[in-house]
Coordinates of N, CA, C and O and ligand atoms in Angstrom, one line a residue:
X3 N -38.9 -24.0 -10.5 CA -38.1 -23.2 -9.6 C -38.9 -22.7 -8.4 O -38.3 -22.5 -7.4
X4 N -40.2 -22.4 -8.6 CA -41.0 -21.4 -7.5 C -41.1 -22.7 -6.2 O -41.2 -22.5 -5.0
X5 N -41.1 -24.3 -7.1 CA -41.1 -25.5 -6.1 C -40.2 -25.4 -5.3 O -40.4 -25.5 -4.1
X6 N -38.9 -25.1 -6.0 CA -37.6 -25.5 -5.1 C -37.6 -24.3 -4.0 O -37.2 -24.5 -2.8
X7 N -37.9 -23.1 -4.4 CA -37.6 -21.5 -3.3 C -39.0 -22.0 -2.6 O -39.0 -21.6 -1.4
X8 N -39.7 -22.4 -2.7 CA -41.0 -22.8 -2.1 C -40.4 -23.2 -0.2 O -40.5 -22.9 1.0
X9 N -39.9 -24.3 -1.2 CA -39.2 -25.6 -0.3 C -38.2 -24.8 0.7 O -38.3 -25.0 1.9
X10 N -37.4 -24.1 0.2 CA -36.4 -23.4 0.7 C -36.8 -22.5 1.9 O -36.1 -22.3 2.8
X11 N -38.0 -22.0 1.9 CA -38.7 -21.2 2.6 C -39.4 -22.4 3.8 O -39.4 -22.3 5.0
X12 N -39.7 -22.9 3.3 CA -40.7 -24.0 4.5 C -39.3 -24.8 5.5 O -39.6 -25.2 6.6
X13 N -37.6 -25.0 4.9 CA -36.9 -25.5 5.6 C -36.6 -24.8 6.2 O -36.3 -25.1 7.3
X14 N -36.5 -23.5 6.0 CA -35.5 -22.1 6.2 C -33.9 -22.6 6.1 O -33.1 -22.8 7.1
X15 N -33.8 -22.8 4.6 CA -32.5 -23.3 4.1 C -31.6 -22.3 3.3 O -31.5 -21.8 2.2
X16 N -30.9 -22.2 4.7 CA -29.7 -20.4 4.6 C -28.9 -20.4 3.4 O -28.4 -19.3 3.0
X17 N -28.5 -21.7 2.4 CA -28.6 -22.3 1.4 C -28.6 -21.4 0.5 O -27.5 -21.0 -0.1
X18 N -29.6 -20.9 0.4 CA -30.7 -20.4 -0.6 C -30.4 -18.7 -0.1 O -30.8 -18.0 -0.9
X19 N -29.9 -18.2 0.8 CA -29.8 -16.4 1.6 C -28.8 -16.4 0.3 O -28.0 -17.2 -0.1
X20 N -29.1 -14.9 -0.4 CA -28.4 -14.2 -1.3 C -29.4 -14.4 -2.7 O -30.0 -13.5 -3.3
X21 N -29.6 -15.8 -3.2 CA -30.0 -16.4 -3.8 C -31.4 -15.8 -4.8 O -31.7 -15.5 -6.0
X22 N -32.2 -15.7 -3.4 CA -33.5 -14.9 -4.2 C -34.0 -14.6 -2.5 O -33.4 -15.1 -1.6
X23 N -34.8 -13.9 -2.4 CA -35.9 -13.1 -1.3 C -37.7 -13.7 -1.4 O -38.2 -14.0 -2.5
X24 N -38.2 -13.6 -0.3 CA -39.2 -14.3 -0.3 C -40.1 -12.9 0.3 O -39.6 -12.3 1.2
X25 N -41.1 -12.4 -0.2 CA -41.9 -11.1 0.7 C -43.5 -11.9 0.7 O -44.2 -12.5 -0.2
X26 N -43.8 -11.7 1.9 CA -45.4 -11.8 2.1 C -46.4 -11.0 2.0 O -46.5 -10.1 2.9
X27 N -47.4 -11.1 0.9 CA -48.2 -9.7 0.3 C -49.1 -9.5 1.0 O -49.7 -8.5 0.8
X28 N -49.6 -10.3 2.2 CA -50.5 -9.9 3.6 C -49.8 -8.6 4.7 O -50.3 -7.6 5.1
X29 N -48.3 -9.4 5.0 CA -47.9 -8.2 5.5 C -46.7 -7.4 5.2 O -46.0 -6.7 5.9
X30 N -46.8 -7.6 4.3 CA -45.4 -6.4 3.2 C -44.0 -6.5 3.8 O -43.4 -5.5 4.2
X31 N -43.4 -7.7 3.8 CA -42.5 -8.0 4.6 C -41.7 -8.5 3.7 O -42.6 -9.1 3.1
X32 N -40.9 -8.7 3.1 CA -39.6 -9.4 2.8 C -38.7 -10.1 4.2 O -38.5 -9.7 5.3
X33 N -38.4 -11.3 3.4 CA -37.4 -12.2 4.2 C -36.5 -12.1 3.3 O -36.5 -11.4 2.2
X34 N -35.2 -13.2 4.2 CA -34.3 -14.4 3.6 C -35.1 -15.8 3.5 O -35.7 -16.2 4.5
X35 N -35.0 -16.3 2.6 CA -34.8 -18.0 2.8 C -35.0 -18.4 4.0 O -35.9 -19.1 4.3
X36 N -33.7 -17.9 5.0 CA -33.5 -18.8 5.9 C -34.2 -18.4 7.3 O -34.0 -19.1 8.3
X37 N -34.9 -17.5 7.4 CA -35.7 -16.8 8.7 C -36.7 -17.5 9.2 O -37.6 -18.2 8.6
X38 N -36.5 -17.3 10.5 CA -37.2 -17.9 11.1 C -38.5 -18.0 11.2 O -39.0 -19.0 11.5
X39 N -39.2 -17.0 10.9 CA -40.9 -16.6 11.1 C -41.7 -17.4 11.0 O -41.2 -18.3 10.3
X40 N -42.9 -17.5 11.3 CA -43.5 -18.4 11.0 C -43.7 -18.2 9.4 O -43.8 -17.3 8.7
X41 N -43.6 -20.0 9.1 CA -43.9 -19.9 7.2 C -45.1 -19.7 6.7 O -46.1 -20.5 6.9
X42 N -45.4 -18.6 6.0 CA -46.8 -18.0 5.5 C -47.1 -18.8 4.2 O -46.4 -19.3 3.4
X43 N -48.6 -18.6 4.4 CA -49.4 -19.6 3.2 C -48.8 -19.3 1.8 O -48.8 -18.1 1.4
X44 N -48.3 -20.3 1.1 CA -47.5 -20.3 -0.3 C -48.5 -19.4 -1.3 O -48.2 -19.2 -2.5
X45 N -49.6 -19.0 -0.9 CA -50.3 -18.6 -1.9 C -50.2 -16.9 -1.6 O -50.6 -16.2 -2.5
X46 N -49.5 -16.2 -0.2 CA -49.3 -14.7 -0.6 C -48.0 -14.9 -0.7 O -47.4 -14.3 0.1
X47 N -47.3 -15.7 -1.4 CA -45.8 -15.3 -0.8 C -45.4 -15.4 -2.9 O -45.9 -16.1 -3.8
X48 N -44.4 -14.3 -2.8 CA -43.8 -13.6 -3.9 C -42.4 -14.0 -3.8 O -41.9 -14.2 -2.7
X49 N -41.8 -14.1 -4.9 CA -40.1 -14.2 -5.1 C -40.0 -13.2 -5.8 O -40.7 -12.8 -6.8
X50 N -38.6 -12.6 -5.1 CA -37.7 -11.7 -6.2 C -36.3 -12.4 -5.5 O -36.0 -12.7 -4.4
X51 N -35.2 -12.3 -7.2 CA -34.4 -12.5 -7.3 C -33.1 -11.4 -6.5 O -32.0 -11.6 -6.1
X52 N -34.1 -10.3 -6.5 CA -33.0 -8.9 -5.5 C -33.9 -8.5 -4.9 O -35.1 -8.1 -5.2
X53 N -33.2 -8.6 -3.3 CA -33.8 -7.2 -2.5 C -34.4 -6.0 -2.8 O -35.5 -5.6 -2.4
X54 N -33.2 -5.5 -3.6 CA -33.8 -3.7 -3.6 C -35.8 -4.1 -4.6 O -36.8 -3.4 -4.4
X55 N -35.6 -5.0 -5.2 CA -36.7 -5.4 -6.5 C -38.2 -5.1 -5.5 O -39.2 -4.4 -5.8
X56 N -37.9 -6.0 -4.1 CA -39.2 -6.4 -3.5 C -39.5 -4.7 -2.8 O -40.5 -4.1 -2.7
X57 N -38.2 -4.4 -2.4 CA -38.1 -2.7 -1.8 C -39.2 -1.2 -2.7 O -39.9 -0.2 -2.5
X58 N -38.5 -2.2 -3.8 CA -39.5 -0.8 -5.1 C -40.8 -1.6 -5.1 O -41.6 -1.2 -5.9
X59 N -41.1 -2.2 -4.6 CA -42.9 -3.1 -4.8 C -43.0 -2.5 -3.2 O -44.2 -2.6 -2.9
X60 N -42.4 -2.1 -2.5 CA -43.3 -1.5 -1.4 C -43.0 -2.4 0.0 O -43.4 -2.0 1.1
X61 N -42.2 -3.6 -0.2 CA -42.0 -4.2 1.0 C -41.1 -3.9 1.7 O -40.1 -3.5 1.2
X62 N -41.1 -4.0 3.3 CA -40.4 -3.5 4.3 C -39.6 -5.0 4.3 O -39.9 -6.1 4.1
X63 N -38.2 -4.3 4.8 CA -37.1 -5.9 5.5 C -37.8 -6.5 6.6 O -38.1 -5.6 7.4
X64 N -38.1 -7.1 6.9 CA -38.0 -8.7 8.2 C -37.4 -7.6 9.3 O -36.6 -6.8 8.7
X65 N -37.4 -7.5 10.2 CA -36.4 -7.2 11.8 C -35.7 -8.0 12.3 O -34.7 -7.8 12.8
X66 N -36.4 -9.5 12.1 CA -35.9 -10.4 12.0 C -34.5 -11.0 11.5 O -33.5 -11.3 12.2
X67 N -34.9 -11.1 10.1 CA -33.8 -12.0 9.8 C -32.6 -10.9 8.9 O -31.5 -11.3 8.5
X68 N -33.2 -9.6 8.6 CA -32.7 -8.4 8.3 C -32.0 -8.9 6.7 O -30.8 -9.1 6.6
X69 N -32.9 -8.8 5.7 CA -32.3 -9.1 4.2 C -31.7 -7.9 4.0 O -30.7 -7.9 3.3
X70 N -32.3 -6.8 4.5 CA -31.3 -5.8 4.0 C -30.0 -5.5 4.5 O -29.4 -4.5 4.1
X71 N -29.4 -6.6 5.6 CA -28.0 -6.3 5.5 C -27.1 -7.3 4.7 O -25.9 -7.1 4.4
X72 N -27.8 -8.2 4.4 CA -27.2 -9.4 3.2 C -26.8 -8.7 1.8 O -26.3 -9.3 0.8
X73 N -27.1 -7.2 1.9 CA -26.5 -6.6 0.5 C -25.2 -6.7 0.7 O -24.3 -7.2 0.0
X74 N -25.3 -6.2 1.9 CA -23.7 -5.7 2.5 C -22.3 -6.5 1.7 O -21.4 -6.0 1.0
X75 N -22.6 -8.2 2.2 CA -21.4 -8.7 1.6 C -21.4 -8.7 0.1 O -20.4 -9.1 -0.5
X76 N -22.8 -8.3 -0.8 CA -21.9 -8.4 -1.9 C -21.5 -7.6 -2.4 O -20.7 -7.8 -3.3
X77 N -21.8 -6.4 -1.9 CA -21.2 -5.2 -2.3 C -19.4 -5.2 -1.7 O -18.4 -4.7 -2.2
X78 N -19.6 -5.8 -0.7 CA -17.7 -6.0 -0.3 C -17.5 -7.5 -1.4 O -16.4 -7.7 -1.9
X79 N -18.0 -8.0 -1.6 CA -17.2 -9.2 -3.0 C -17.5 -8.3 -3.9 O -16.5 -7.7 -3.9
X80 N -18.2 -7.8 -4.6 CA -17.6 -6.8 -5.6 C -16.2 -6.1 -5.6 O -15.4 -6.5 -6.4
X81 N -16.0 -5.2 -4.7 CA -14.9 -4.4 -4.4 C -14.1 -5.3 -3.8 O -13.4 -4.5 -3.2
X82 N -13.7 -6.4 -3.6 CA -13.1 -7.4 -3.3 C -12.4 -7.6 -5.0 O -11.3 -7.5 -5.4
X83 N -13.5 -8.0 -5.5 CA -12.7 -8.5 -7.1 C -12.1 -7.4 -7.5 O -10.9 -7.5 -7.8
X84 N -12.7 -6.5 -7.6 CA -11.8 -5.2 -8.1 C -10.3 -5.1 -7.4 O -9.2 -5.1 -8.0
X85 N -10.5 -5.1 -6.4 CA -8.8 -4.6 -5.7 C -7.8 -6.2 -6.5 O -6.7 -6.3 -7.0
X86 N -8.7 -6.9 -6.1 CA -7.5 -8.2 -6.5 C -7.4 -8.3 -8.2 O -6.4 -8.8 -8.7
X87 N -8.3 -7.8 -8.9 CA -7.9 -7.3 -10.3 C -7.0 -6.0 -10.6 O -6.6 -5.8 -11.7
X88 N -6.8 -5.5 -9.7 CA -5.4 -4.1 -9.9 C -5.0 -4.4 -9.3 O -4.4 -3.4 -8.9
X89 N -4.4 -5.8 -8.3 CA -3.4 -6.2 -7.7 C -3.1 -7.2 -8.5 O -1.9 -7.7 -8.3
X90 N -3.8 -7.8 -9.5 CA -2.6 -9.0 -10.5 C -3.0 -8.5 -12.1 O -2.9 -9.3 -13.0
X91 N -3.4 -7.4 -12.2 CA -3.4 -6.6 -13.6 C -3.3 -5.4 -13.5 O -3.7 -4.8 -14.4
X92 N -2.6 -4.7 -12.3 CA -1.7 -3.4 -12.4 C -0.9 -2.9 -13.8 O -0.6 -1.8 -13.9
X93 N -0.6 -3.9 -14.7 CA 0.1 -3.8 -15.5 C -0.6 -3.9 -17.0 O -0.2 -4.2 -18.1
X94 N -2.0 -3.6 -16.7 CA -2.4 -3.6 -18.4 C -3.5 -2.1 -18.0 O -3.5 -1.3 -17.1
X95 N -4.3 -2.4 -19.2 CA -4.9 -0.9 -19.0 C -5.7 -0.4 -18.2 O -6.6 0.3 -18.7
X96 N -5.8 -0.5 -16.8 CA -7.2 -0.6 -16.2 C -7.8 0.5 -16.4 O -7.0 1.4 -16.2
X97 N -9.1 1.2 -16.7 CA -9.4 1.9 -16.6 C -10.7 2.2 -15.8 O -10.9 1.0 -15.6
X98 N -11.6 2.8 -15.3 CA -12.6 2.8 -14.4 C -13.6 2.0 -15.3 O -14.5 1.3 -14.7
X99 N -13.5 2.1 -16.7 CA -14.4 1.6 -17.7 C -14.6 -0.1 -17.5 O -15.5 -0.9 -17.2
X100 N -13.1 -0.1 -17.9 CA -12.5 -1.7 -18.0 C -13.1 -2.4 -16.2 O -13.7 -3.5 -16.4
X101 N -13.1 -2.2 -15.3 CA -13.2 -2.1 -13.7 C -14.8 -2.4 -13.5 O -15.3 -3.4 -13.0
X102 N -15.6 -1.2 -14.2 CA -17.0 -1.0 -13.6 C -17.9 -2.2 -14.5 O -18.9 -2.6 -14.1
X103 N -17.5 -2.5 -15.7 CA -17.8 -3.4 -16.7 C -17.4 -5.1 -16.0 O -18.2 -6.0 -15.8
X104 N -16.3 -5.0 -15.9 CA -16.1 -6.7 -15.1 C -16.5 -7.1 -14.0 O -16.6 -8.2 -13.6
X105 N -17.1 -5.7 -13.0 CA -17.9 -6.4 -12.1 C -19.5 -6.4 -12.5 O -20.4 -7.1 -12.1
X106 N -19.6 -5.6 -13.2 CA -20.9 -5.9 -13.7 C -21.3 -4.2 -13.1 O -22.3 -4.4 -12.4
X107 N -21.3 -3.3 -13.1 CA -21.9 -2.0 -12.6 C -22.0 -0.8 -13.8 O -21.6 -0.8 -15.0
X108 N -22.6 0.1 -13.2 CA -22.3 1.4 -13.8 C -21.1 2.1 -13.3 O -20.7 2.0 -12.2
X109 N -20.7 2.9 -14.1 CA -19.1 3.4 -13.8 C -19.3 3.8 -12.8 O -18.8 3.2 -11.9
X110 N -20.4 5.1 -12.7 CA -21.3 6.2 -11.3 C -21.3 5.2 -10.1 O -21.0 5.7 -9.0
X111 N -21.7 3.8 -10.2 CA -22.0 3.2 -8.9 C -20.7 2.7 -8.7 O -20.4 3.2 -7.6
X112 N -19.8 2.2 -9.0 CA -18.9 1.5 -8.9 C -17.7 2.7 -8.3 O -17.0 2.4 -7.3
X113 N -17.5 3.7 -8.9 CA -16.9 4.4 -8.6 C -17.0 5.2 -7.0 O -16.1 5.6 -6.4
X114 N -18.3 5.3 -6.8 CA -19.4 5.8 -5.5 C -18.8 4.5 -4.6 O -18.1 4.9 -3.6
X115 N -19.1 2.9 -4.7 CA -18.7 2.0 -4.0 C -17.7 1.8 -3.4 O -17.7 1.4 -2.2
X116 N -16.4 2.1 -4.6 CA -15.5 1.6 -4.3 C -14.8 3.2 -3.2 O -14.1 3.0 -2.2
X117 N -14.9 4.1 -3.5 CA -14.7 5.5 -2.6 C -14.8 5.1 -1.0 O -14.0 5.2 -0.1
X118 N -16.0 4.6 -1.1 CA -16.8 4.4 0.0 C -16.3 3.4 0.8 O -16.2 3.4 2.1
X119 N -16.1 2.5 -0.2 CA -15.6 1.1 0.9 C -14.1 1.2 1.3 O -13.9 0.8 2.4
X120 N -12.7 1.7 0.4 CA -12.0 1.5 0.1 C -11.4 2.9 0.8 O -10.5 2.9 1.7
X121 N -11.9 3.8 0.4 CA -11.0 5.1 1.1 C -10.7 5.8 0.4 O -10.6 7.0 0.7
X122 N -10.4 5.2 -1.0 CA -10.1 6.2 -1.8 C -10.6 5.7 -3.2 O -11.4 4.7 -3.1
X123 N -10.4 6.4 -4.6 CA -10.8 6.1 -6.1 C -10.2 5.2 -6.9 O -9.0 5.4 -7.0
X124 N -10.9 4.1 -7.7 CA -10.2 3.1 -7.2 C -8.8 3.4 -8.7 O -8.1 2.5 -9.2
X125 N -8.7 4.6 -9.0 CA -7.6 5.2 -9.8 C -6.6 5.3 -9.1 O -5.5 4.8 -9.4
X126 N -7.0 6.0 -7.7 CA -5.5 6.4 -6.8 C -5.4 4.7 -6.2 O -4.2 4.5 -6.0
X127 N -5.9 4.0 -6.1 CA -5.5 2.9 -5.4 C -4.6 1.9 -6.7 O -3.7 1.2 -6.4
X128 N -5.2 2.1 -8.1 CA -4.4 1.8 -9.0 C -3.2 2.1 -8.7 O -2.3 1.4 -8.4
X129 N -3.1 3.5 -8.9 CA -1.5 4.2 -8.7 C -0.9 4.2 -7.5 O 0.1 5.0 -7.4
X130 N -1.2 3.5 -6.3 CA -0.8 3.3 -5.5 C 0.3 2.4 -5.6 O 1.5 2.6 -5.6
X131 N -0.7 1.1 -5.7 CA -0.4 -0.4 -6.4 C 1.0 0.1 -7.5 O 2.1 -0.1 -7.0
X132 N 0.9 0.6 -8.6 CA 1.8 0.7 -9.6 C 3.1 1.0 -8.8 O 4.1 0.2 -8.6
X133 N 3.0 2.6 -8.3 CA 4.5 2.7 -7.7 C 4.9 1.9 -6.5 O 6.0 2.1 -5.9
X134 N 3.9 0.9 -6.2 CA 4.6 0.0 -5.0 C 5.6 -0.9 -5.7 O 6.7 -1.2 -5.4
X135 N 4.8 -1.3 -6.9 CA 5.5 -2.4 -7.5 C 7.1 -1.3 -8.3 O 8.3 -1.6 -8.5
X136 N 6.6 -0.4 -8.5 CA 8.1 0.3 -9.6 C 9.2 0.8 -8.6 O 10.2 1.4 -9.0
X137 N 8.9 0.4 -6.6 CA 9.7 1.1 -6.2 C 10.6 -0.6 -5.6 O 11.7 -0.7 -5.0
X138 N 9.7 -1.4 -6.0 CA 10.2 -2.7 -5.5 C 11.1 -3.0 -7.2 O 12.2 -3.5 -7.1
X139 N 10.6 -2.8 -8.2 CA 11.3 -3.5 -9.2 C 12.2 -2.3 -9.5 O 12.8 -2.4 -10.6
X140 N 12.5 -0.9 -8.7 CA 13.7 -0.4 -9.0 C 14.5 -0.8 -8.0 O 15.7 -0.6 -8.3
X141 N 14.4 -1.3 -6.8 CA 15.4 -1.9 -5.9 C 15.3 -3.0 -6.3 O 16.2 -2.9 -7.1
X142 N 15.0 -4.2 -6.5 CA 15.0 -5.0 -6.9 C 15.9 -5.9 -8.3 O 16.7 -6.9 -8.4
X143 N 15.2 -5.1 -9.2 CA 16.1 -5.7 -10.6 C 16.9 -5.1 -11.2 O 17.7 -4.7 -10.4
X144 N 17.2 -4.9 -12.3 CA 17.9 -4.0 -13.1 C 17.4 -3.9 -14.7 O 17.9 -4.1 -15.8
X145 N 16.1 -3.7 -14.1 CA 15.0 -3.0 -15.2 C 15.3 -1.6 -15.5 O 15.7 -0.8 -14.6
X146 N 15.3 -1.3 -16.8 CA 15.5 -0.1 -17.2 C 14.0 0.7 -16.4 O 13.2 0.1 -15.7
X147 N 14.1 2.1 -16.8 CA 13.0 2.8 -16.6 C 12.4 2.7 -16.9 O 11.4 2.4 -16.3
X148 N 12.6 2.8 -18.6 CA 11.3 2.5 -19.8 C 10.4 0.9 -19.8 O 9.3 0.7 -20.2
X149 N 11.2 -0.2 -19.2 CA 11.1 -0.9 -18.4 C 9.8 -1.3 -17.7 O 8.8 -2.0 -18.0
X150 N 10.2 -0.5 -16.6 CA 9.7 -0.5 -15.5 C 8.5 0.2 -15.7 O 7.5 -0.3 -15.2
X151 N 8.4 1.6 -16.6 CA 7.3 1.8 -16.5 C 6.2 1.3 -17.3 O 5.1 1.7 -17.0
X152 N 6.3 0.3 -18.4 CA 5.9 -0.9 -19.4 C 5.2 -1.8 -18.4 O 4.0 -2.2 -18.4
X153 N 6.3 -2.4 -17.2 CA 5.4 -3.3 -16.4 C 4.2 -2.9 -15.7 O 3.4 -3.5 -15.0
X154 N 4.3 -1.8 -15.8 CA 3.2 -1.4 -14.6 C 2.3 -0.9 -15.0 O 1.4 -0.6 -14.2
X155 N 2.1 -0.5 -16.5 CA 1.1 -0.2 -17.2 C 1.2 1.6 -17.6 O 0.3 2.4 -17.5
X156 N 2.3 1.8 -18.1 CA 2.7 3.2 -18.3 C 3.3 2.7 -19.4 O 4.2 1.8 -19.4
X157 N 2.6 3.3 -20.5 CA 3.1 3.5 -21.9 C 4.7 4.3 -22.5 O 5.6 3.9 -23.2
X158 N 4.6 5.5 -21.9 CA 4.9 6.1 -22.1 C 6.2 6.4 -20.5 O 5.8 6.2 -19.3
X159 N 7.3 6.6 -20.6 CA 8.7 6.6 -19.8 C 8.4 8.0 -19.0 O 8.2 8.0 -17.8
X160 N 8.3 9.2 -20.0 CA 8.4 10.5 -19.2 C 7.2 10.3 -18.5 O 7.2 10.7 -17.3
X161 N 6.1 9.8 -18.9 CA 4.7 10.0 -17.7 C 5.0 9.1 -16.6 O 4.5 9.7 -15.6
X162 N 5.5 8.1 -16.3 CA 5.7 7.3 -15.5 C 6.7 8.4 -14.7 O 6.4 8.9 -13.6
X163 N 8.3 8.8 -15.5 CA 8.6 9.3 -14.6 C 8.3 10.9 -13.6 O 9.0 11.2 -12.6
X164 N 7.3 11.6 -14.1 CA 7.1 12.7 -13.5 C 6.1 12.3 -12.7 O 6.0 12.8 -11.6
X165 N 5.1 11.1 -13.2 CA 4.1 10.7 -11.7 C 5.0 10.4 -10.5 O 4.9 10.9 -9.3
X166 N 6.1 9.2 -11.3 CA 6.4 8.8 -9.8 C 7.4 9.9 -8.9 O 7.4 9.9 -7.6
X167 N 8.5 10.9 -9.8 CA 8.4 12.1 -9.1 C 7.3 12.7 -8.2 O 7.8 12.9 -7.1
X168 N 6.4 13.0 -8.2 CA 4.9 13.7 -8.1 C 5.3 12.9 -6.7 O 6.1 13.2 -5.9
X169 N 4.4 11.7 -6.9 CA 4.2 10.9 -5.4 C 5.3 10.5 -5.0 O 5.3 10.5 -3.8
X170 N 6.2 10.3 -5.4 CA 7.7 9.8 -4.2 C 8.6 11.0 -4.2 O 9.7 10.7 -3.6
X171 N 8.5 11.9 -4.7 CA 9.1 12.9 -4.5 C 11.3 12.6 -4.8 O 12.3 13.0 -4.2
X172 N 11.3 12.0 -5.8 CA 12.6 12.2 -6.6 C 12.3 11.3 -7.6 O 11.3 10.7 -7.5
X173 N 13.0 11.1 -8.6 CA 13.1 11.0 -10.1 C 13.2 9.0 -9.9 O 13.7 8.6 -8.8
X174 N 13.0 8.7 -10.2 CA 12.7 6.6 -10.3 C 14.3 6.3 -9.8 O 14.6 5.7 -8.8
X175 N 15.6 7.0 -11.0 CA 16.8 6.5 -10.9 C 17.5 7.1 -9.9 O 18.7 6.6 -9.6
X176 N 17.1 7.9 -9.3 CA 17.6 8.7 -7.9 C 17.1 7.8 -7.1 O 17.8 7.2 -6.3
X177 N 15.6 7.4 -7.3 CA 15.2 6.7 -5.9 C 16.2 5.4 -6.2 O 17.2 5.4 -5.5
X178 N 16.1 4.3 -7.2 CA 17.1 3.7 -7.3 C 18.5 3.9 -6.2 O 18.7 3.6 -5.0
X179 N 18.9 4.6 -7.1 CA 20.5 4.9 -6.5 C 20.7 5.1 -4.9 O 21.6 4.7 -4.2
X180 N 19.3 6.1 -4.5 CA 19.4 6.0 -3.2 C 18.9 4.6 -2.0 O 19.3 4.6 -0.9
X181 N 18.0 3.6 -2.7 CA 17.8 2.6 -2.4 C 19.1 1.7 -1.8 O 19.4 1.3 -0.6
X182 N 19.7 1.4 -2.9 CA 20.7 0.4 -3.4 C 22.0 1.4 -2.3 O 22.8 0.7 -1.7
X183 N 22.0 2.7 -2.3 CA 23.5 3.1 -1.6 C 23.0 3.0 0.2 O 23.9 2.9 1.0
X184 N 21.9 3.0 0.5 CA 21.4 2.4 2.1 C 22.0 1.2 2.4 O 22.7 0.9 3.4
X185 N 21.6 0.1 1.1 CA 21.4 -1.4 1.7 C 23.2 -1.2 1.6 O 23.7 -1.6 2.6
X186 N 24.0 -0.8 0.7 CA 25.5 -1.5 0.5 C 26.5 -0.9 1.9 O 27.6 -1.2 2.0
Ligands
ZN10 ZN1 -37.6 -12.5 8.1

């Protein structure tokens, strides 16, 4: 493996950017793979598989080829998978547990990320998602309540309906009724 990141470093093969980090122990530098600099003798140069790794050993980012902003996207594909997992599993239990576990995090960071990137927690964005879908499948079908609140991940009928009271401000079968007496 140290052959192939070796290699990777002497082509500057962008290939390899995310992959693992290359730091030079002459001058405390961390790269990418793919940077330009001149290629330093294979014999000070270090692999770590994470940025932050080479950061706690004392090395400064490149100006150059700037590894420290290559966090950036994966922290947005993280919180990428998450939203698209409460957008096609709104309807089972999500919980911050279930969320911080599939992408691989601690609740604390994941929760912190997703605030951050997103705008809001990624709870209220669950429940966002839910009554979008309970305000479309109450104009839409002729799903019961108990229903409706089953698909979206509400166990229980009365909690579904006093949330969605709360945030839409009338009762699910009112919004219904007032839905449906617009369009006719
Ligand atoms: Zn560099």
């Amino acid at each position: 493996m140290q052959e192939v990141m070796w290699e990777a470093v002497k082509t500057c093969d962008a290939a390899y950017d995310g992959a693992f980090f290359y730091a030079v122990k002459t001058t405390k530098i961390v790269c990418r793979p793919s940077c330009k600099s001149r290629t330093p003798s294979q014999h000070n140069v270090k692999y770590f598989p994470m940025f932050s790794m080479a950061v706690q050993e004392g090395f400064r980012p490149c100006k150059r080829c700037r590894p420290d902003l290559l966090v950036i996207p994966n922290e947005e594909a993280i919180i990428q998978t998450a939203q698209q997992m409460i957008e096609q599993e709104y309807g089972s239990n999500l919980t911050l547990h279930v969320l911080a576990k599939q992408v691989g995090m601690s609740k604390y960071h994941f929760q912190r990320l997703f605030q951050k990137k997103v705008g809001k927690s990624s709870l209220v964005y669950l429940t966002d998602i839910r009554l979008g879908k309970a305000r479309q499948f109450l104009a839409e079908t002729e799903l019961s309540i108990t229903q409706i609140g089953h698909a979206i991940g509400y166990n229980s009928s009365a909690h579904f309906s006093v949330l969605f009271r709360k945030q839409v401000g009338c009762a699910p079968t009112q919004y219904r009724n007032q839905v449906r007496g617009d369009q006719s």
